[in-house]
Tab-separated table of C-alpha atoms and ligand atoms in Angstrom:
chain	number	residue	atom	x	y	z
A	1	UNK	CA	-15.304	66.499	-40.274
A	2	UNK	CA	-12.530	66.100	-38.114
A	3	UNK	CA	-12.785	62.154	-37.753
A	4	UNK	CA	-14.126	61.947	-34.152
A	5	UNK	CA	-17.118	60.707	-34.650
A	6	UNK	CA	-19.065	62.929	-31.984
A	7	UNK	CA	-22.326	60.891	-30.617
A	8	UNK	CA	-25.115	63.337	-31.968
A	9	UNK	CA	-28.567	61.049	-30.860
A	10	UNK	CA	-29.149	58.170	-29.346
A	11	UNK	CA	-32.696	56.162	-30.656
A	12	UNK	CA	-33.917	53.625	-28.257
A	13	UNK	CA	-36.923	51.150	-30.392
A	14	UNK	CA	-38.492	48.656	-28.542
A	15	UNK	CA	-39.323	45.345	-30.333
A	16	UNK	CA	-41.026	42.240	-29.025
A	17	UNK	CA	-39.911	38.940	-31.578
A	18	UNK	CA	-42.171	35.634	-30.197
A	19	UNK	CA	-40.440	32.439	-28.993
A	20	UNK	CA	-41.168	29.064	-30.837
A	21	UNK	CA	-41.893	27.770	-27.401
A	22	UNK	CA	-42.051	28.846	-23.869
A	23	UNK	CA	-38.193	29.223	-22.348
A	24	UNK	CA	-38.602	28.752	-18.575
A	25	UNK	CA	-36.082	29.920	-16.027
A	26	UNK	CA	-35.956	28.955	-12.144
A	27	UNK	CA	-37.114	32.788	-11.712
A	28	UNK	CA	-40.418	32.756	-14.080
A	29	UNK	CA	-40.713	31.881	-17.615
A	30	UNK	CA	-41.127	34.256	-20.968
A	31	UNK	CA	-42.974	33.737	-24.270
A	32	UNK	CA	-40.887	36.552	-26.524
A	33	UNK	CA	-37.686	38.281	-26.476
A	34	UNK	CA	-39.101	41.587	-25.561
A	35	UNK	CA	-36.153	43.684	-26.167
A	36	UNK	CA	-34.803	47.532	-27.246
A	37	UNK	CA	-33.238	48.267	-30.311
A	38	UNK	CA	-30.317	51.031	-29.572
A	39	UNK	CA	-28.926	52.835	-32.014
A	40	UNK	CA	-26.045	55.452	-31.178
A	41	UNK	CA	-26.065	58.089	-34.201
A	42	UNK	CA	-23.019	60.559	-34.776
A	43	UNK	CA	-22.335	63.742	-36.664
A	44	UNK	CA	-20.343	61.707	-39.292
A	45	UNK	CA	-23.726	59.779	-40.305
A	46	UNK	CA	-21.756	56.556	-38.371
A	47	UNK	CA	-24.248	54.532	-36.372
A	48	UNK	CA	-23.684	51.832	-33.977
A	49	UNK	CA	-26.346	49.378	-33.086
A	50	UNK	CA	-26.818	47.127	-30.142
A	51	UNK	CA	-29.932	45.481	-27.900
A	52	UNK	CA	-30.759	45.921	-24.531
A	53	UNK	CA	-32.316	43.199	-23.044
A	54	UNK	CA	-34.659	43.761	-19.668
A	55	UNK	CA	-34.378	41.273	-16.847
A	56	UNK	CA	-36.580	43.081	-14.044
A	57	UNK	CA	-36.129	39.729	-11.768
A	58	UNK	CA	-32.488	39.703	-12.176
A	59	UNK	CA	-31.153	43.356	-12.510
A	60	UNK	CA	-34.307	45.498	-11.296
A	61	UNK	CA	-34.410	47.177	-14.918
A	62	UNK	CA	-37.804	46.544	-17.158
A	63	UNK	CA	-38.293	47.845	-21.119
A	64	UNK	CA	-39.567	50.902	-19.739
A	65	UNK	CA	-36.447	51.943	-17.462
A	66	UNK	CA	-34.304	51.226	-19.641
A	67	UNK	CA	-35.455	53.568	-22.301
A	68	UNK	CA	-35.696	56.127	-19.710
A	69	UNK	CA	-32.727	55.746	-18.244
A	70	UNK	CA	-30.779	55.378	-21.935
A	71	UNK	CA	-32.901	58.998	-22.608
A	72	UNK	CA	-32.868	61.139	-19.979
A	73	UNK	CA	-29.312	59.910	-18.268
A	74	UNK	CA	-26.544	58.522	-20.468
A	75	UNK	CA	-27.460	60.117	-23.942
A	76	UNK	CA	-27.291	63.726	-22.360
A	77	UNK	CA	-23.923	62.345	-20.233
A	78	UNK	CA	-22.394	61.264	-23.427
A	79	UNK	CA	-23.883	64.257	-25.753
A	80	UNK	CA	-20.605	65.621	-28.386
A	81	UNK	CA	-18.143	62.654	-26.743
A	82	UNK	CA	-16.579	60.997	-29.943
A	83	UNK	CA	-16.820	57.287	-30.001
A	84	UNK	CA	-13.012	56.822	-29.742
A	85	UNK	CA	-13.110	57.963	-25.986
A	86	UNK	CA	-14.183	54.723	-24.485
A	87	UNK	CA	-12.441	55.146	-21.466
A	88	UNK	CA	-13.829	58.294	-20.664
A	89	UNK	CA	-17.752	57.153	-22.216
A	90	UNK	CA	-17.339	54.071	-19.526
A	91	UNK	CA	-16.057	56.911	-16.390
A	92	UNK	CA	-19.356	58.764	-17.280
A	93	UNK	CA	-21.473	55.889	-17.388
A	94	UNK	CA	-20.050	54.665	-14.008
A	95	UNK	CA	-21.486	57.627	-12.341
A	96	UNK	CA	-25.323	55.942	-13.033
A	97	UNK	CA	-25.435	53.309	-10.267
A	98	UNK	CA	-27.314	49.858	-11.411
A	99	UNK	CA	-28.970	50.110	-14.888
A	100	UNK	CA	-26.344	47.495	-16.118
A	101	UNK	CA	-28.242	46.336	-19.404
A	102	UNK	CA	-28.911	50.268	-20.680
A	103	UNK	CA	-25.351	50.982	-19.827
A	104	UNK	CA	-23.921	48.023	-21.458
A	105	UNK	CA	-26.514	48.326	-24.551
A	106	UNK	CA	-25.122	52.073	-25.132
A	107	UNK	CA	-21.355	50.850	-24.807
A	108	UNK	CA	-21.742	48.348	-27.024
A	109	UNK	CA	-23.882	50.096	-29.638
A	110	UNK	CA	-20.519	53.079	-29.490
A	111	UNK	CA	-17.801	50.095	-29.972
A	112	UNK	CA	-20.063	48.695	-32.798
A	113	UNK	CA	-19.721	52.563	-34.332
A	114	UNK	CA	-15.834	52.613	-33.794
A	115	UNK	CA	-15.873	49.048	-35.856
A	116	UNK	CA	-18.045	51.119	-38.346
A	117	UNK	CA	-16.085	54.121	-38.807
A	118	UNK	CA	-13.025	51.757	-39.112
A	119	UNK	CA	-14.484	49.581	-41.556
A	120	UNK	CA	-13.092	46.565	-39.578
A	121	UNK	CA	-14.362	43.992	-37.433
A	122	UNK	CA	-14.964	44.357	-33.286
A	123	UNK	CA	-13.429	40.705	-33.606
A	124	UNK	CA	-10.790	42.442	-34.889
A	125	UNK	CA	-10.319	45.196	-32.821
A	126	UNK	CA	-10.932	43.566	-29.677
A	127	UNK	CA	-8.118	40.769	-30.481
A	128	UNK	CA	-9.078	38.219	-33.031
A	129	UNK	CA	-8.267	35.331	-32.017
A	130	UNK	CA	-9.942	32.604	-32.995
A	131	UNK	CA	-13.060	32.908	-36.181
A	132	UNK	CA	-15.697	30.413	-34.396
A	133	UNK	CA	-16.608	29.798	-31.152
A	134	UNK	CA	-18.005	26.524	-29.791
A	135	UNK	CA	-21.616	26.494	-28.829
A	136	UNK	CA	-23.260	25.547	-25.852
A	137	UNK	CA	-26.968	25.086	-25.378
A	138	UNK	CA	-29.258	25.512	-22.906
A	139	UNK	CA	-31.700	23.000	-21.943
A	140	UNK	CA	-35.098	23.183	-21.393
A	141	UNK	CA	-36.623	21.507	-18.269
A	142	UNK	CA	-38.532	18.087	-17.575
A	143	UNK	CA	-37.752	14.862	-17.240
A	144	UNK	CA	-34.076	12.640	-18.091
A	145	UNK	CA	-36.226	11.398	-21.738
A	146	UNK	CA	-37.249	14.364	-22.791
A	147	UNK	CA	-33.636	16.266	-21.954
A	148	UNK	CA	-32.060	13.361	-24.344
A	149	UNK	CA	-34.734	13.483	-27.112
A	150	UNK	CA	-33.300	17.145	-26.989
A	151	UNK	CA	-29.608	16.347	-26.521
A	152	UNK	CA	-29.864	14.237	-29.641
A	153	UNK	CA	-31.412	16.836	-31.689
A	154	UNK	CA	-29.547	19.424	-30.679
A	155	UNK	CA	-26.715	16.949	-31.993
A	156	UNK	CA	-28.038	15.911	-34.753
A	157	UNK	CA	-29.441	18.991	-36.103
A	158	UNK	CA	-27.218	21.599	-35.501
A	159	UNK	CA	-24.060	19.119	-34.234
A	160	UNK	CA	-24.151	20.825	-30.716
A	161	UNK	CA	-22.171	18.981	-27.771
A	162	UNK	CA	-21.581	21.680	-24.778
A	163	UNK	CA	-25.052	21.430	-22.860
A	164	UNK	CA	-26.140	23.249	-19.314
A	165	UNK	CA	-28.167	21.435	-17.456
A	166	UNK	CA	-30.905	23.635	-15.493
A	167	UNK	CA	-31.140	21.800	-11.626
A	168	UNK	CA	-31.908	23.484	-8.517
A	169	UNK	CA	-35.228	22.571	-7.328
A	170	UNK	CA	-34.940	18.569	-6.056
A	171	UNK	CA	-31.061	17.488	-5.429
A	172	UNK	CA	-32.140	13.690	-5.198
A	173	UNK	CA	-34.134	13.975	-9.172
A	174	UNK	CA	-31.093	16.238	-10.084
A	175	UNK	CA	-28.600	13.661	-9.373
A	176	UNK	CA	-30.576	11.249	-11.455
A	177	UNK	CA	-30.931	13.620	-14.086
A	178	UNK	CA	-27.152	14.523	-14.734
A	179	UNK	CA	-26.368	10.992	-14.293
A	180	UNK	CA	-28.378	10.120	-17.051
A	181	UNK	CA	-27.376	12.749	-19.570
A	182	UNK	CA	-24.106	11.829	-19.093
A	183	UNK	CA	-24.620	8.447	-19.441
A	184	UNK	CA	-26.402	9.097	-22.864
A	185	UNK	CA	-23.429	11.678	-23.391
A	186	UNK	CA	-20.423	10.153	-22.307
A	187	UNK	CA	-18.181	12.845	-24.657
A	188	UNK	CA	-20.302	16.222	-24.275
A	189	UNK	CA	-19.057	18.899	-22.057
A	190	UNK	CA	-21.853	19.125	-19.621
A	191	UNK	CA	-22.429	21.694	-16.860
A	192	UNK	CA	-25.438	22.367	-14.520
A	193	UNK	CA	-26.835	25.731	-13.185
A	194	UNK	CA	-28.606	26.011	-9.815
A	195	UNK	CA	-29.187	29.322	-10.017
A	196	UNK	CA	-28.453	29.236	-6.288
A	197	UNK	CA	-31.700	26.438	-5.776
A	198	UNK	CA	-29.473	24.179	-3.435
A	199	UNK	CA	-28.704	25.049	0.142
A	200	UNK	CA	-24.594	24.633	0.502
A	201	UNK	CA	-25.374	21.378	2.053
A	202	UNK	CA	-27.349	19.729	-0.490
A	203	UNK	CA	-24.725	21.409	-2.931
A	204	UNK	CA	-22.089	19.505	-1.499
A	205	UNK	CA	-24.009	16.319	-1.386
A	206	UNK	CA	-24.449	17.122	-5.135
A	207	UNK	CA	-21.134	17.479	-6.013
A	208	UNK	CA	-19.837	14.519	-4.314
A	209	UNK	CA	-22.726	12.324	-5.873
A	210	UNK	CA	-22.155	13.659	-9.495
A	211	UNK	CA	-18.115	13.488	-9.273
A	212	UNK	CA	-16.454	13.009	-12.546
A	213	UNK	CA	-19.851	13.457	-14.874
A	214	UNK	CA	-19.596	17.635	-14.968
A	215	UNK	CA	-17.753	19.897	-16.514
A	216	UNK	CA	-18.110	22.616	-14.160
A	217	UNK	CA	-21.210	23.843	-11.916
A	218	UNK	CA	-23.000	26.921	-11.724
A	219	UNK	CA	-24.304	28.859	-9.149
A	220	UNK	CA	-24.663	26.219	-6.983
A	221	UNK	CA	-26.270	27.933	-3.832
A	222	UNK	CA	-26.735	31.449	-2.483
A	223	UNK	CA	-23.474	33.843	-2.667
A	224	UNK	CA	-25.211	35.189	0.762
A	225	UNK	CA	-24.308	32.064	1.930
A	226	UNK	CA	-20.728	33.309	2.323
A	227	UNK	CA	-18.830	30.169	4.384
A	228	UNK	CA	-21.178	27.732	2.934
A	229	UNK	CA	-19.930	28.663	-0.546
A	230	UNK	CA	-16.525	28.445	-0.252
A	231	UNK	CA	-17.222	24.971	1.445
A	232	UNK	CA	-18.538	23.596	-1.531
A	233	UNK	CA	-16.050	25.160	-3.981
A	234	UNK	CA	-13.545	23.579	-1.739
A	235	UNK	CA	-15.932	19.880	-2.145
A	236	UNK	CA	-15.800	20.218	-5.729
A	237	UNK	CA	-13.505	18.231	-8.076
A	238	UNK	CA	-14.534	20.982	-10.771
A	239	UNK	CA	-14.801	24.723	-11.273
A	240	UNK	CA	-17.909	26.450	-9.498
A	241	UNK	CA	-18.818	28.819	-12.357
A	242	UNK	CA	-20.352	32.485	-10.872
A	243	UNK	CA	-22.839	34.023	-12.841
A	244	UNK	CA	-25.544	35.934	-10.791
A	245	UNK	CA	-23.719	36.396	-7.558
A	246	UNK	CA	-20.860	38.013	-10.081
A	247	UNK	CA	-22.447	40.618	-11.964
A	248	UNK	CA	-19.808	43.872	-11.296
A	249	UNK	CA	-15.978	43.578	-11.631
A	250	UNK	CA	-15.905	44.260	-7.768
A	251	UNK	CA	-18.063	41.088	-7.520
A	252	UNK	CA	-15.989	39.118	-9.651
A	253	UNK	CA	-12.721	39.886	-7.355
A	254	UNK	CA	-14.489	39.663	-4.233
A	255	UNK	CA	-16.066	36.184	-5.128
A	256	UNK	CA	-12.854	34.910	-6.975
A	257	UNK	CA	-10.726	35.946	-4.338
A	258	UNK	CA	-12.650	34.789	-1.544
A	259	UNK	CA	-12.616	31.343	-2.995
A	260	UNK	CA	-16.286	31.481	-3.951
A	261	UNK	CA	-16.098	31.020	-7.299
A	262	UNK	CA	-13.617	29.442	-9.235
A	263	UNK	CA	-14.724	30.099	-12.783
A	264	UNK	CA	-16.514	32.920	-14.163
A	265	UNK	CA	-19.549	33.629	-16.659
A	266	UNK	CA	-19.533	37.032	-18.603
A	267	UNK	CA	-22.458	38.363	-19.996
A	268	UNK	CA	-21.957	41.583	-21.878
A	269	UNK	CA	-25.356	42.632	-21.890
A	270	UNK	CA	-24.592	43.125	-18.050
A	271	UNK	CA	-21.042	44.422	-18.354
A	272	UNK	CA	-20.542	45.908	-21.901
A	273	UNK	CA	-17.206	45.953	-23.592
A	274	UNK	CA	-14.876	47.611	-21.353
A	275	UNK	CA	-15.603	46.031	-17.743
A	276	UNK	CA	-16.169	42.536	-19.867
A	277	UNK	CA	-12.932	42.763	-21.049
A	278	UNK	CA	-11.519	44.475	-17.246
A	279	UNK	CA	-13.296	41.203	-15.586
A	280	UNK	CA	-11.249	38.362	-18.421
A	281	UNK	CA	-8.112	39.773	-17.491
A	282	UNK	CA	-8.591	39.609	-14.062
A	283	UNK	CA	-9.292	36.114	-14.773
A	284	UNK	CA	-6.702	35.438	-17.156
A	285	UNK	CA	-3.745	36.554	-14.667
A	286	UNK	CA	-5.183	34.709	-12.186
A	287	UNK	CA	-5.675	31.683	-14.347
A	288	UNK	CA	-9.832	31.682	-13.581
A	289	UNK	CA	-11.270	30.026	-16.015
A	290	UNK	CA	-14.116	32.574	-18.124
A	291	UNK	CA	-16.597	31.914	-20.634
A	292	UNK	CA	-18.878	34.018	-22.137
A	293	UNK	CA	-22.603	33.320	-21.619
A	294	UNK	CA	-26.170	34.236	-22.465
A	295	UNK	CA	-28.718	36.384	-21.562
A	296	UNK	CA	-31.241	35.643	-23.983
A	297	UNK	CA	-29.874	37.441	-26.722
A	298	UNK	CA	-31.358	37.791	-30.293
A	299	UNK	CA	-29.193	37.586	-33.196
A	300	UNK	CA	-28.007	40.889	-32.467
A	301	UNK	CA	-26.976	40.177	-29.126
A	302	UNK	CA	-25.265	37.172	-30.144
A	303	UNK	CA	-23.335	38.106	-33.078
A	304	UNK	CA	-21.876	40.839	-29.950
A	305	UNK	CA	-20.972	38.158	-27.537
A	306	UNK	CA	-19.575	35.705	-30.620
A	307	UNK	CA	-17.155	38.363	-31.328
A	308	UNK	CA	-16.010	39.130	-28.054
A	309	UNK	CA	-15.752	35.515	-27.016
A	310	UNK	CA	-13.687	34.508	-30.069
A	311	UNK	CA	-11.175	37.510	-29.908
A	312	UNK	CA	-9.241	36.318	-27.173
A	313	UNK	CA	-7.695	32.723	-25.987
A	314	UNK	CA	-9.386	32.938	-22.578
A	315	UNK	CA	-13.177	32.462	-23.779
A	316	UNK	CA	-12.400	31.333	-27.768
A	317	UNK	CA	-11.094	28.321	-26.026
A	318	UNK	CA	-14.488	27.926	-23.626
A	319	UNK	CA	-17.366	26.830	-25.322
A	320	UNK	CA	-19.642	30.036	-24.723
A	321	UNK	CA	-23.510	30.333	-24.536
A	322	UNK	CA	-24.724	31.351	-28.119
A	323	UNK	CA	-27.615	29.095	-28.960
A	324	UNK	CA	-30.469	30.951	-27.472
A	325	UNK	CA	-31.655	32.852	-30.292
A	326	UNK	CA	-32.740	29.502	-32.073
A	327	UNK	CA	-36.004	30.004	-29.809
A	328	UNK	CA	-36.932	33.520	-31.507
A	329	UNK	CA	-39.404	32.871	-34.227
A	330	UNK	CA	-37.379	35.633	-36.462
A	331	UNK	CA	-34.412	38.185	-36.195
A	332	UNK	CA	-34.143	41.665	-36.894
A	333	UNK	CA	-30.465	41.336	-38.828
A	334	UNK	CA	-30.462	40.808	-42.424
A	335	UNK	CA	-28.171	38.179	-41.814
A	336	UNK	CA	-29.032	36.228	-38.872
A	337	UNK	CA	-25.816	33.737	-37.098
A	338	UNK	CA	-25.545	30.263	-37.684
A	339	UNK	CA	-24.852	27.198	-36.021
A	340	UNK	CA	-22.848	24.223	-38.137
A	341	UNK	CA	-21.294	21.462	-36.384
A	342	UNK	CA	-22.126	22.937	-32.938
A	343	UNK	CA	-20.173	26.052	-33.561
A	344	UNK	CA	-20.681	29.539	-35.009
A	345	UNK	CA	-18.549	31.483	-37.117
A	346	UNK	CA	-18.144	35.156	-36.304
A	347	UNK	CA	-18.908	38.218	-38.109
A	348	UNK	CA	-16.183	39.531	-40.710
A	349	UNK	CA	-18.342	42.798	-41.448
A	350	UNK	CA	-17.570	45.988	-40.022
A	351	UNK	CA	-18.375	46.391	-36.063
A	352	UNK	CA	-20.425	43.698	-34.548
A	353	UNK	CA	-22.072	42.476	-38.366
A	354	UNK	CA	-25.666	43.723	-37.036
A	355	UNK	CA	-27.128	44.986	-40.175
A	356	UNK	CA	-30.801	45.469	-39.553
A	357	UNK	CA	-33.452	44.577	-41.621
A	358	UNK	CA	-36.270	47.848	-41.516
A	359	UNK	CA	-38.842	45.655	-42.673
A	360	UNK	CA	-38.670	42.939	-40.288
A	361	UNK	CA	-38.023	45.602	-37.696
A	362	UNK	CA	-41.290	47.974	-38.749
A	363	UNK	CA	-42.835	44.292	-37.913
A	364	UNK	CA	-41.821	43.849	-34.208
A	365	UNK	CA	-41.658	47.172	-33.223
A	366	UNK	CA	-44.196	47.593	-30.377
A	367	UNK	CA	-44.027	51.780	-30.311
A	368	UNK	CA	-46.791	52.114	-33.000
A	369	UNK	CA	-49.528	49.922	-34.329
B	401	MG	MG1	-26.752	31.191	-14.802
């Protein structure tokens, strides 16, 4: 054994864990995390585990493509490569167009190996800046009372205070809305996403009506509206955070540059490791502010973008999106995160900290009966 590492297999389980409630979104609404398990094996015996997480309605991928595409495409691309040779694992993987969530699951399963083999944390190795990150939750949807019976038990049970605010549908309620959370939360960091519900017109009529109650908002109309964006990033008092209209790095310069966004959301079950970190330098030089966010991760997923968001100033000092897998009825990691006093300490353990439990796993894995 020479040290490499050399990827030998790569095992792709899918797993479906129920939600304690239904989570809805502005583009449908989903009743489990219905997600793969990836693990990258190598000739040493190393492994490196990540999830891939299937958004159909956002990325075009579904659990089915994914495994296909992580089978027949990237694990024969990245056959004999040792782990070490990220820069040349991400060139290969950038010859597959699209298929951002099995490319990113496979690059971050590989770093988790590299933490492995080392013995030392991807926190760690990625920078290690800061040990906890502040959490921010995502609220559900319905009316001002039952967003601040939530607000206060987010608070009170888990000391959470960094909230998003889902709006989009009815500017005139949405005003009312944000005005009364903030009312009720006069110290919180609060920010709203759109997910591009607003025309830019109502958008600006939003952000001159809820002046000096947000943090920053996201997505607040359609990136195809090119001119109409950059008029209300230019109406705004705060940052106008890009999430789905800034998916690629490409993206990220062409909307940051073009004075469409202002501040940017990472999700590294989109962009992995490497063009995660490529699109918070960009950021960073340009003094952009980035956070990392959430794509419904499990545990798994979160203990990945914990780590990455606390190993360098740029995001440790943003609270990031890590609350999400409170709504999974169980985890598949021996050692699920935890939130206390609204943040969440990162893994010390070798790679990413995702030590899977087989049991719970031989539970939720939906490839046999
Ligand atoms: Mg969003």
């Amino acid at each position: 054994m020479n040290g490499q590492h050399r990827i030998e297999r790569i095992e792709v389980l899918p797993f479906a864990i129920p939600l304690t409630g239904t989570v809805k979104f502005a583009t449908g609404t989903l009743s489990a995390a219905e997600h793969l398990l990836v693990t990258v094996h190598t000739d040493s015996g190393v492994t490196g585990t990540a999830e891939a997480i299937p958004r159909p309605m956002i990325y075009g991928e579904t659990g089915v493509s994914l495994a296909y595409a992580i089978e027949t495409l990237i694990a024969p691309a990245l056959m004999g490569m040792s782990i070490f040779e990220t820069a040349q694992i991400e060139h290969r993987l950038r010859h597959l167009a699209g298929n951002v969530a099995a490319k990113s699951s496979v690059e971050i399963a590989i770093f988790d190996a590299i933490g492995n083999a080392l013995g030392v944390s991807c926190h760690s190795l990625l920078g290690g800046f800061a040990h906890d990150v502040r959490c921010t939750a995502i609220l559900g949807s319905g009316d001002a009372a039952t967003l601040i019976a939530e607000v206060d038990e987010l608070h009170d049970t888990l000391g959470i205070t960094s909230l998003k605010v889902k709006v989009g549908l009815d500017v005139t309620k949405d005003i009312e809305l944000v005005t009364r959370v903030r009312e009720h939360s006069p110290q919180a960091v609060i920010y709203v996403d759109a997910n591009h519900g607003f025309t830019a017109a109502e958008a600006i009529r939003f952000v001159r009506a809820t002046e000096g109650m947000l943090d920053w908002i996201e997505e607040p109309c359609a990136a195809e509206e090119v001119l109409g964006r950059a008029a209300v990033v230019s109406a705004s008092t705060v940052p106008v955070l890009g999430d789905e209209s800034c998916i690629t790095t490409r993206e990220v310069v062409n909307e940051v540059l073009g004075a469409r966004s202002s501040m940017i959301g990472l999700k590294l079950q989109r962009t992995g490791i490497t063009q995660s970190q490529r699109i918070r330098e960009f950021c960073t030089a340009l003094g952009v502010p980035v956070l990392v966010a959430s794509q419904g991760d499990s545990g798994i997923g979160t203990n990945v973008s914990a780590s990455f968001a606390a190993a360098q100033a740029s995001t440790a000092t943003l609270p990031a999106e890590l609350a999400y897998f409170l709504h999974l009825e169980n985890d598949l990691m021996t050692v699920p995160p935890v939130i206390r006093d609204g943040r969440l300490a990162v893994s010390s353990q070798p790679g990413f900290g995702i030590a899977i439990d087989k049991d719970t796993l031989n539970h939720y894995r939906t490839d046999k009966d």
